[in-house]
Structure formats: C-alpha cells, structure tokens
Amino acid sequence: MTKLHKIFFALFFCHASGYGQTIEANYAFIHSDDDSLTIIKKAANVVPAARQLRWQQLELIAFFHFGMNTFTDREWGTGKEDPSIFNPTSLDARQWVQVAKNAGFKQIIFTAKHHDGFCLWPSKTTSHSVASSPWKKGLGDVVKEVAAACKEFGLGFGIYLSPWDMNAAVYGTDEYNDFFVTQLTELLTNYGRIDEVWFDGANGEGPNGKKQVYDFNRWYAVIRKLQPDATIAIMGPDVRWVGTETGYGRDQEWSVVPIDNLNPSITETNSQQTVTFKPAGDMRSDDLGSRQKIMHAKGLVWYPAETDVSIRPGWFYHAEEDDKVKSPEKLLDIYFNSVGKNSVLLVNIPPDKKGMIHDSDISTLMKWKALRDEMFKNNLAKSATFSSNNGINTNLLADENSTTYFTTKNKYEATVIDIDLKIPQLVNVVLLQEDISKGQRIEQFEVEALVNKKWRKIAAGSTVGYKRLIQFDTVHTKKLRLKIIASRLNPQFSEIGIFYTKKQYK
Ligand code: FUL
Ligand code: CA
C-alpha cells in the first residue's frame, strides 16, 4: 500500500465508521460506546445532500391534482373508469404554471397517475391512459405539456406516481414492480429534468384487496440512475411527510432524525454520501429529533419535512368547492406554520374540468402573495447594527444570504446578539435562519425587545433550521436581542429579519 492509499483508506474508514467528519454526509452511524457529547457532535455535523438543500431552498412547491377524478367528481377512483370520460375542453398547462409562478412557487408536482391507474401520459405499459381518451383525439400528453410549461417559466418539475394502482391487471403480483419501473423509466427519460418524485403511501385495498409488495429499493435505484438530482419524497429516502395534511408543521422540527435501518452497503459512493433507502418507522410524533430522541438511535439521517395541504377541502377539483377555497389569511397562517417552521410547503391547486385553474383559486393565491410581499418588503434588520459578546461575522446576519453566517468564537454555544435599530420602530414579525448546508444546530432561542427600558420576551422557540418565522404583538422599540440559549456545537446563524405589518394574521 502506498502512503497515499493509506491516507485514503484512513479517511474512508474514518467516515464509513462514523468517527471523523472528513467527508460531509447526510447520515452518521452511532456506536454503542459513543458518549452523549460524541452523539451531539455527530448530529450537528449531518448535512443535507445537494438535492435536499436545493429542495429546502425552494420553500414553496405547487401540487396539481388532475386526472380521472376531475371528471368523475371523486377523490379516489375505482380503476374501472372509461377513458372516454377524460376530456378537458381547454387544457392550458401554461396557465397553471404561470399562476403558480406568480404566487411565488418555485417548483410544481403533477399527478402523472393517481390511485385509479389512469396515466396522464401515453404510457406503453397500459391502454388506460390519455391515448385512449377523446382529448386531442388521443394524441395528447399532459405530462409533456406541464413539463414544457415549467421549463418555459423556469420552475422545477416533479411527478407524483401512485404506487397503488387500482387498474393494472398485474397489481398484486411481482410483475407489477416491472410494470412500475417501466412507467418510471418513461417519465424519467422522456420529459427532461425531473426535480422530485413523490410516492404516496395511501392504499385502500382493504382486507380482501390485492396485496402488493413494492420493490421500493429498486425504484429508488432507477431514479438515482436516471435523475440523480431528483428528491424522492414521502415513501422515499430524501423528504419526509410532515404527518398531517393540514398545512401545519411542528414547533420543534428537526431535519436530523434517528435512523435504525442505516445500512452501509446501500449508501451511495459519490462525492457526497447520501442515504438511498427510506428510514423505517412512523415519523408523526411531535418530537422526532431532540437530544432525548437521538441518544438511543443507531444512526442519524438528514430527513426534512414536507407539509402538504390543498387550497380546497379536496385534492381534486369539485365545482361545489369553488366557494370553499382557503382565504389568503389562512394560507399566510399556513405559511408561517410550515415554511416558518423548517419545512417546505406543498400547496395543491387542482385544475378544473376545462383543464384550467379556477378564478377563485387564482384570486386567493394572488392576495396571499400580496400579503407576503407587504409583510416582508422592509427588513428593518438591514439598517440595524449587530453586536455580540462572543460571536464573529455579525455583519453577515442581514446580508440576505442564507449561506453566510454568524457563529460563536471558540467553543461557546450559547450567545446573545444585540440588535440596534438606531431609531424606534414598530416590530411584529421576526425571521431567523441557520445555514443548514453546515447542519442544523439551534435547540433553544428567545427574542427580546427593550420596551420602556425593560427587556420583554417577544418570541421563543426550540428549533430554527432553514427558516423560522414568528409573529407577535406589536412592540415599539429601538433595541432587540436574540438569545441562542442552547445549540449543538457552535450555531451557524445565517439571517435575521425584522418586520412590521399593519394587519396581523395570528
Ligand atoms: C393521499 C392521497 O390518497 C390523496 O388522494 C392525495 O393524493 C394526497 C396528496 O395523498 O395519500
Ligand atoms: Ca447571511
């Protein structure tokens, strides 16, 4: 062995066994003899894979549920629908994507196939598709139109492909896994770049239904090979379901969570090490990653939350819900409780029978966007001065760059950042961000304002992560301070935003 080989071996072993942090990875092994400090250190150094970081920075993704259910007025089909029912009169995917873009969404996810098995693209695997419908005389391809619109307007494009398939004759047999791989391969090769693949966990077969064992690991391998930058969400290794469909995430939202099925033989070997299989277990409890939770884990993994919600009561379009579209204020509250709680918000906007987004949805989306624009237009932190007893780079706290950060000197984990607004201002919203490309670390924080010469606590919480947004009763103040009370290693605090909005939506 040459010297170079030895060094390489040492580095590799060091990483693979989870001791050093020489190679950045989105997982870490925990050994039975690791003490608590070592475990905390490991947790603090788990970082998102590049695809996970890109996904998190999107903040807002739009879901388009459209398909057979749009025409039968149902939420779940039967798989027995006649393809002739599918006949949008003026489908305009450009309108969908333009609406999404105007509302601030950065990516969309389209239901290429829902549980009823009807394919919105002319798949070679089945005749149960748009090819058998009257729409465009059977020559249409909705996936193609949505993909092209996303490309035109510069949005990411993702697909929802339901594992559960009520129509496929092979469903319930081994062959279904081949059938599914062929469908995936069509979608991942014929439509350009795919940014997210969304696998739903729903299955309503019931006690006498067909039992299908999904070969998820094989499917993941196909995705990694054909679209290595795509995140695989929900029933997948990259992105976790937040656990509800309400739009409201957790107060304490850790992106680093325990993983007990960490298997060294099925991690990728490219420059950034990432997990390629789904962490096992139910991840719906309130606390997924506190010190208490990670202490007894066998491994740790970067597995962030996606919060999905529909703008209407249902996932598919129903005319009787035209007056039940969520209000702009409700969407703003959801935004604070999802994006503002270290999650990505996935809002479903279902196109109607014409194949267009309805005016009621457009109107609410544009008002929601206007509320956000108004709220965040004037960041008072930009003209503030920051100081700290034990920190460096206070000048990077309001440079509107989430990858430049303030941190503490030496090994100080707790810190206080003083914020001087120079002139008294009205304040009722704060924004906090960590540089998650270096990990998630903050465990407890408080924000105080000096009011009538006394410090008043205006906001407090546990995790920050990619973004934390908090509204509170308006204060008139010149001085604020942010206390980072507990952190896993030195905090890497990238942004503080301070705002005032006339209307409050709490
Ligand atoms: C659920 C499905 O059953 C719904 O129809 C919808 O697609 C939602 C996003 O996921 O599990
Ligand atoms: Ca910054």
PDB file of C-alpha atoms in Angstrom, residues 72-257:
ATOM      1  CA  THR A  72     -65.935  11.857 -12.160  1.00  0.00           C
ATOM      2  CA  ASP A  73     -66.044  14.412  -9.317  1.00  0.00           C
ATOM      3  CA  ARG A  74     -64.399  11.981  -6.918  1.00  0.00           C
ATOM      4  CA  GLU A  75     -61.376  11.976  -4.628  1.00  0.00           C
ATOM      5  CA  TRP A  76     -60.453   8.330  -5.189  1.00  0.00           C
ATOM      6  CA  GLY A  77     -61.496   6.491  -8.356  1.00  0.00           C
ATOM      7  CA  THR A  78     -62.138   2.801  -8.879  1.00  0.00           C
ATOM      8  CA  GLY A  79     -59.780   1.956 -11.736  1.00  0.00           C
ATOM      9  CA  LYS A  80     -62.779   0.989 -13.843  1.00  0.00           C
ATOM     10  CA  GLU A  81     -63.422   4.411 -15.343  1.00  0.00           C
ATOM     11  CA  ASP A  82     -63.857   4.599 -19.093  1.00  0.00           C
ATOM     12  CA  PRO A  83     -61.003   6.662 -20.620  1.00  0.00           C
ATOM     13  CA  SER A  84     -63.581   8.439 -22.772  1.00  0.00           C
ATOM     14  CA  ILE A  85     -64.614  10.377 -19.648  1.00  0.00           C
ATOM     15  CA  PHE A  86     -61.302  12.256 -19.691  1.00  0.00           C
ATOM     16  CA  ASN A  87     -61.917  15.243 -21.941  1.00  0.00           C
ATOM     17  CA  PRO A  88     -60.722  18.688 -20.798  1.00  0.00           C
ATOM     18  CA  THR A  89     -62.122  21.316 -23.161  1.00  0.00           C
ATOM     19  CA  SER A  90     -59.334  23.887 -22.917  1.00  0.00           C
ATOM     20  CA  LEU A  91     -56.448  22.422 -21.003  1.00  0.00           C
ATOM     21  CA  ASP A  92     -53.742  25.048 -20.570  1.00  0.00           C
ATOM     22  CA  ALA A  93     -50.734  23.891 -18.566  1.00  0.00           C
ATOM     23  CA  ARG A  94     -49.039  27.223 -19.236  1.00  0.00           C
ATOM     24  CA  GLN A  95     -51.811  28.917 -17.280  1.00  0.00           C
ATOM     25  CA  TRP A  96     -51.292  26.504 -14.334  1.00  0.00           C
ATOM     26  CA  VAL A  97     -47.582  27.150 -14.182  1.00  0.00           C
ATOM     27  CA  GLN A  98     -47.902  30.878 -14.694  1.00  0.00           C
ATOM     28  CA  VAL A  99     -50.389  31.108 -11.817  1.00  0.00           C
ATOM     29  CA  ALA A 100     -48.028  29.087  -9.619  1.00  0.00           C
ATOM     30  CA  LYS A 101     -45.088  31.262 -10.567  1.00  0.00           C
ATOM     31  CA  ASN A 102     -46.986  34.498  -9.929  1.00  0.00           C
ATOM     32  CA  ALA A 103     -47.902  33.193  -6.479  1.00  0.00           C
ATOM     33  CA  GLY A 104     -44.224  32.559  -5.673  1.00  0.00           C
ATOM     34  CA  PHE A 105     -43.967  28.796  -6.151  1.00  0.00           C
ATOM     35  CA  LYS A 106     -40.597  27.565  -7.342  1.00  0.00           C
ATOM     36  CA  GLN A 107     -41.483  24.044  -8.396  1.00  0.00           C
ATOM     37  CA  ILE A 108     -44.556  22.012  -9.250  1.00  0.00           C
ATOM     38  CA  ILE A 109     -45.524  18.373  -8.779  1.00  0.00           C
ATOM     39  CA  PHE A 110     -48.013  16.826 -11.187  1.00  0.00           C
ATOM     40  CA  THR A 111     -50.131  13.712 -10.635  1.00  0.00           C
ATOM     41  CA  ALA A 112     -48.979  11.651 -13.614  1.00  0.00           C
ATOM     42  CA  LYS A 113     -51.003   8.718 -12.221  1.00  0.00           C
ATOM     43  CA  HIS A 114     -53.308   8.670  -9.216  1.00  0.00           C
ATOM     44  CA  HIS A 115     -54.611   5.572  -7.425  1.00  0.00           C
ATOM     45  CA  ASP A 116     -57.121   4.821 -10.230  1.00  0.00           C
ATOM     46  CA  GLY A 117     -54.229   3.967 -12.546  1.00  0.00           C
ATOM     47  CA  PHE A 118     -55.179   6.335 -15.372  1.00  0.00           C
ATOM     48  CA  CYS A 119     -51.969   7.652 -16.951  1.00  0.00           C
ATOM     49  CA  LEU A 120     -51.854  11.298 -17.943  1.00  0.00           C
ATOM     50  CA  TRP A 121     -49.164  10.454 -20.478  1.00  0.00           C
ATOM     51  CA  PRO A 122     -49.360   7.886 -23.307  1.00  0.00           C
ATOM     52  CA  SER A 123     -47.626   5.083 -21.430  1.00  0.00           C
ATOM     53  CA  LYS A 124     -46.650   1.944 -23.314  1.00  0.00           C
ATOM     54  CA  THR A 125     -47.476  -0.079 -20.192  1.00  0.00           C
ATOM     55  CA  THR A 126     -51.256   0.294 -20.462  1.00  0.00           C
ATOM     56  CA  SER A 127     -54.085   1.471 -22.671  1.00  0.00           C
ATOM     57  CA  HIS A 128     -55.667   3.066 -19.594  1.00  0.00           C
ATOM     58  CA  SER A 129     -54.262   6.479 -20.466  1.00  0.00           C
ATOM     59  CA  VAL A 130     -54.826   9.738 -22.286  1.00  0.00           C
ATOM     60  CA  ALA A 131     -54.070   7.855 -25.520  1.00  0.00           C
ATOM     61  CA  SER A 132     -57.485   6.158 -25.209  1.00  0.00           C
ATOM     62  CA  SER A 133     -59.314   9.397 -24.429  1.00  0.00           C
ATOM     63  CA  PRO A 134     -61.044  11.819 -26.809  1.00  0.00           C
ATOM     64  CA  TRP A 135     -58.803  14.664 -25.620  1.00  0.00           C
ATOM     65  CA  LYS A 136     -56.707  15.770 -28.603  1.00  0.00           C
ATOM     66  CA  LYS A 137     -58.027  12.664 -30.357  1.00  0.00           C
ATOM     67  CA  GLY A 138     -55.844  10.509 -28.147  1.00  0.00           C
ATOM     68  CA  LEU A 139     -52.666  12.270 -29.222  1.00  0.00           C
ATOM     69  CA  GLY A 140     -52.266  14.451 -26.138  1.00  0.00           C
ATOM     70  CA  ASP A 141     -49.738  14.169 -23.300  1.00  0.00           C
ATOM     71  CA  VAL A 142     -50.462  16.209 -20.158  1.00  0.00           C
ATOM     72  CA  VAL A 143     -47.116  15.361 -18.546  1.00  0.00           C
ATOM     73  CA  LYS A 144     -45.352  16.745 -21.604  1.00  0.00           C
ATOM     74  CA  GLU A 145     -47.361  19.968 -21.539  1.00  0.00           C
ATOM     75  CA  VAL A 146     -46.754  20.576 -17.836  1.00  0.00           C
ATOM     76  CA  ALA A 147     -43.047  19.761 -18.160  1.00  0.00           C
ATOM     77  CA  ALA A 148     -42.728  22.169 -21.104  1.00  0.00           C
ATOM     78  CA  ALA A 149     -44.544  24.942 -19.223  1.00  0.00           C
ATOM     79  CA  CYS A 150     -42.269  24.514 -16.189  1.00  0.00           C
ATOM     80  CA  LYS A 151     -39.262  24.763 -18.447  1.00  0.00           C
ATOM     81  CA  GLU A 152     -40.651  27.859 -20.155  1.00  0.00           C
ATOM     82  CA  PHE A 153     -41.373  29.669 -16.871  1.00  0.00           C
ATOM     83  CA  GLY A 154     -38.257  28.437 -15.087  1.00  0.00           C
ATOM     84  CA  LEU A 155     -39.912  26.297 -12.409  1.00  0.00           C
ATOM     85  CA  GLY A 156     -38.787  22.891 -11.193  1.00  0.00           C
ATOM     86  CA  PHE A 157     -40.865  19.919 -12.297  1.00  0.00           C
ATOM     87  CA  GLY A 158     -41.779  16.882 -10.236  1.00  0.00           C
ATOM     88  CA  ILE A 159     -44.030  13.893 -10.692  1.00  0.00           C
ATOM     89  CA  TYR A 160     -46.465  12.076  -8.452  1.00  0.00           C
ATOM     90  CA  LEU A 161     -46.744   8.429  -9.469  1.00  0.00           C
ATOM     91  CA  SER A 162     -49.081   6.451  -7.244  1.00  0.00           C
ATOM     92  CA  PRO A 163     -47.673   3.079  -6.164  1.00  0.00           C
ATOM     93  CA  TRP A 164     -51.225   1.918  -5.516  1.00  0.00           C
ATOM     94  CA  ASP A 165     -52.852   1.174  -8.879  1.00  0.00           C
ATOM     95  CA  MET A 166     -56.482   0.019  -8.986  1.00  0.00           C
ATOM     96  CA  ASN A 167     -56.433  -0.574 -12.732  1.00  0.00           C
ATOM     97  CA  ALA A 168     -53.265  -2.507 -13.564  1.00  0.00           C
ATOM     98  CA  ALA A 169     -54.048  -6.207 -14.125  1.00  0.00           C
ATOM     99  CA  VAL A 170     -50.630  -7.144 -12.725  1.00  0.00           C
ATOM    100  CA  TYR A 171     -51.171  -5.231  -9.466  1.00  0.00           C
ATOM    101  CA  GLY A 172     -50.680  -7.693  -6.624  1.00  0.00           C
ATOM    102  CA  THR A 173     -48.016  -9.744  -8.443  1.00  0.00           C
ATOM    103  CA  ASP A 174     -44.233  -9.474  -8.821  1.00  0.00           C
ATOM    104  CA  GLU A 175     -44.763  -8.239 -12.334  1.00  0.00           C
ATOM    105  CA  TYR A 176     -46.188  -5.005 -11.029  1.00  0.00           C
ATOM    106  CA  ASN A 177     -42.715  -3.944  -9.937  1.00  0.00           C
ATOM    107  CA  ASP A 178     -41.502  -4.333 -13.535  1.00  0.00           C
ATOM    108  CA  PHE A 179     -44.584  -2.501 -14.786  1.00  0.00           C
ATOM    109  CA  PHE A 180     -43.893   0.317 -12.329  1.00  0.00           C
ATOM    110  CA  VAL A 181     -40.224   0.510 -13.306  1.00  0.00           C
ATOM    111  CA  THR A 182     -41.259   0.873 -16.947  1.00  0.00           C
ATOM    112  CA  GLN A 183     -43.653   3.690 -16.044  1.00  0.00           C
ATOM    113  CA  LEU A 184     -40.965   5.411 -14.006  1.00  0.00           C
ATOM    114  CA  THR A 185     -38.446   4.976 -16.799  1.00  0.00           C
ATOM    115  CA  GLU A 186     -40.807   6.573 -19.318  1.00  0.00           C
ATOM    116  CA  LEU A 187     -41.402   9.537 -17.031  1.00  0.00           C
ATOM    117  CA  LEU A 188     -37.751   9.951 -16.108  1.00  0.00           C
ATOM    118  CA  THR A 189     -36.385   9.762 -19.632  1.00  0.00           C
ATOM    119  CA  ASN A 190     -38.899  11.448 -21.920  1.00  0.00           C
ATOM    120  CA  TYR A 191     -39.608  14.724 -20.165  1.00  0.00           C
ATOM    121  CA  GLY A 192     -36.266  16.391 -19.442  1.00  0.00           C
ATOM    122  CA  ARG A 193     -35.142  17.169 -15.936  1.00  0.00           C
ATOM    123  CA  ILE A 194     -37.280  15.818 -13.083  1.00  0.00           C
ATOM    124  CA  ASP A 195     -36.732  17.506  -9.723  1.00  0.00           C
ATOM    125  CA  GLU A 196     -38.907  15.480  -7.381  1.00  0.00           C
ATOM    126  CA  VAL A 197     -40.609  12.094  -7.397  1.00  0.00           C
ATOM    127  CA  TRP A 198     -43.494  11.861  -4.940  1.00  0.00           C
ATOM    128  CA  PHE A 199     -44.549   8.404  -3.782  1.00  0.00           C
ATOM    129  CA  ASP A 200     -47.807   8.390  -1.894  1.00  0.00           C
ATOM    130  CA  GLY A 201     -48.269   5.965   0.946  1.00  0.00           C
ATOM    131  CA  ALA A 202     -52.058   5.602   0.543  1.00  0.00           C
ATOM    132  CA  ASN A 203     -53.559   2.203  -0.142  1.00  0.00           C
ATOM    133  CA  GLY A 204     -57.221   1.434   0.413  1.00  0.00           C
ATOM    134  CA  GLU A 205     -57.341  -2.162  -0.784  1.00  0.00           C
ATOM    135  CA  GLY A 206     -58.900  -3.331   2.474  1.00  0.00           C
ATOM    136  CA  PRO A 207     -58.822  -6.845   3.967  1.00  0.00           C
ATOM    137  CA  ASN A 208     -59.859  -8.638   0.770  1.00  0.00           C
ATOM    138  CA  GLY A 209     -57.887  -6.423  -1.577  1.00  0.00           C
ATOM    139  CA  LYS A 210     -54.776  -7.185  -3.545  1.00  0.00           C
ATOM    140  CA  LYS A 211     -51.550  -7.256  -1.581  1.00  0.00           C
ATOM    141  CA  GLN A 212     -48.613  -5.752  -3.386  1.00  0.00           C
ATOM    142  CA  VAL A 213     -45.064  -5.774  -2.106  1.00  0.00           C
ATOM    143  CA  TYR A 214     -43.455  -2.688  -3.584  1.00  0.00           C
ATOM    144  CA  ASP A 215     -39.806  -3.044  -4.554  1.00  0.00           C
ATOM    145  CA  PHE A 216     -39.022   0.456  -3.380  1.00  0.00           C
ATOM    146  CA  ASN A 217     -35.266  -0.006  -3.300  1.00  0.00           C
ATOM    147  CA  ARG A 218     -35.281  -0.990  -6.952  1.00  0.00           C
ATOM    148  CA  TRP A 219     -37.409   2.042  -7.800  1.00  0.00           C
ATOM    149  CA  TYR A 220     -35.051   4.355  -5.904  1.00  0.00           C
ATOM    150  CA  ALA A 221     -32.108   2.942  -7.836  1.00  0.00           C
ATOM    151  CA  VAL A 222     -33.877   3.685 -11.137  1.00  0.00           C
ATOM    152  CA  ILE A 223     -34.492   7.282 -10.048  1.00  0.00           C
ATOM    153  CA  ARG A 224     -30.931   7.788  -8.832  1.00  0.00           C
ATOM    154  CA  LYS A 225     -29.623   6.466 -12.133  1.00  0.00           C
ATOM    155  CA  LEU A 226     -31.912   8.412 -14.453  1.00  0.00           C
ATOM    156  CA  GLN A 227     -32.433  11.616 -12.450  1.00  0.00           C
ATOM    157  CA  PRO A 228     -29.730  11.815  -9.785  1.00  0.00           C
ATOM    158  CA  ASP A 229     -30.731  15.317  -8.689  1.00  0.00           C
ATOM    159  CA  ALA A 230     -34.387  14.470  -8.041  1.00  0.00           C
ATOM    160  CA  THR A 231     -35.545  14.250  -4.435  1.00  0.00           C
ATOM    161  CA  ILE A 232     -37.634  11.182  -3.642  1.00  0.00           C
ATOM    162  CA  ALA A 233     -40.390  12.235  -1.286  1.00  0.00           C
ATOM    163  CA  ILE A 234     -42.734  10.663   1.266  1.00  0.00           C
ATOM    164  CA  MET A 235     -42.296   6.940   0.550  1.00  0.00           C
ATOM    165  CA  GLY A 236     -38.692   7.771  -0.224  1.00  0.00           C
ATOM    166  CA  PRO A 237     -35.285   8.493   1.290  1.00  0.00           C
ATOM    167  CA  ASP A 238     -34.897  12.255   0.783  1.00  0.00           C
ATOM    168  CA  VAL A 239     -38.008  14.011   2.033  1.00  0.00           C
ATOM    169  CA  ARG A 240     -40.380  13.045   4.839  1.00  0.00           C
ATOM    170  CA  TRP A 241     -44.122  13.650   5.085  1.00  0.00           C
ATOM    171  CA  VAL A 242     -44.741  16.106   7.933  1.00  0.00           C
ATOM    172  CA  GLY A 243     -47.502  13.792   9.091  1.00  0.00           C
ATOM    173  CA  THR A 244     -50.716  15.755   8.511  1.00  0.00           C
ATOM    174  CA  GLU A 245     -52.469  17.246   5.511  1.00  0.00           C
ATOM    175  CA  THR A 246     -53.469  20.434   7.331  1.00  0.00           C
ATOM    176  CA  GLY A 247     -50.537  22.627   6.343  1.00  0.00           C
ATOM    177  CA  TYR A 248     -49.409  22.942   9.972  1.00  0.00           C
ATOM    178  CA  GLY A 249     -45.973  21.607  10.916  1.00  0.00           C
ATOM    179  CA  ARG A 250     -44.224  21.034  14.224  1.00  0.00           C
ATOM    180  CA  ASP A 251     -42.993  23.711  16.621  1.00  0.00           C
ATOM    181  CA  GLN A 252     -39.865  21.637  17.068  1.00  0.00           C
ATOM    182  CA  GLU A 253     -38.835  20.428  13.616  1.00  0.00           C
ATOM    183  CA  TRP A 254     -35.508  18.624  13.368  1.00  0.00           C
ATOM    184  CA  SER A 255     -34.240  17.710   9.912  1.00  0.00           C
ATOM    185  CA  VAL A 256     -31.765  15.316  11.530  1.00  0.00           C
ATOM    186  CA  VAL A 257     -33.650  12.317  12.877  1.00  0.00           C
TER     187      VAL A 257
END
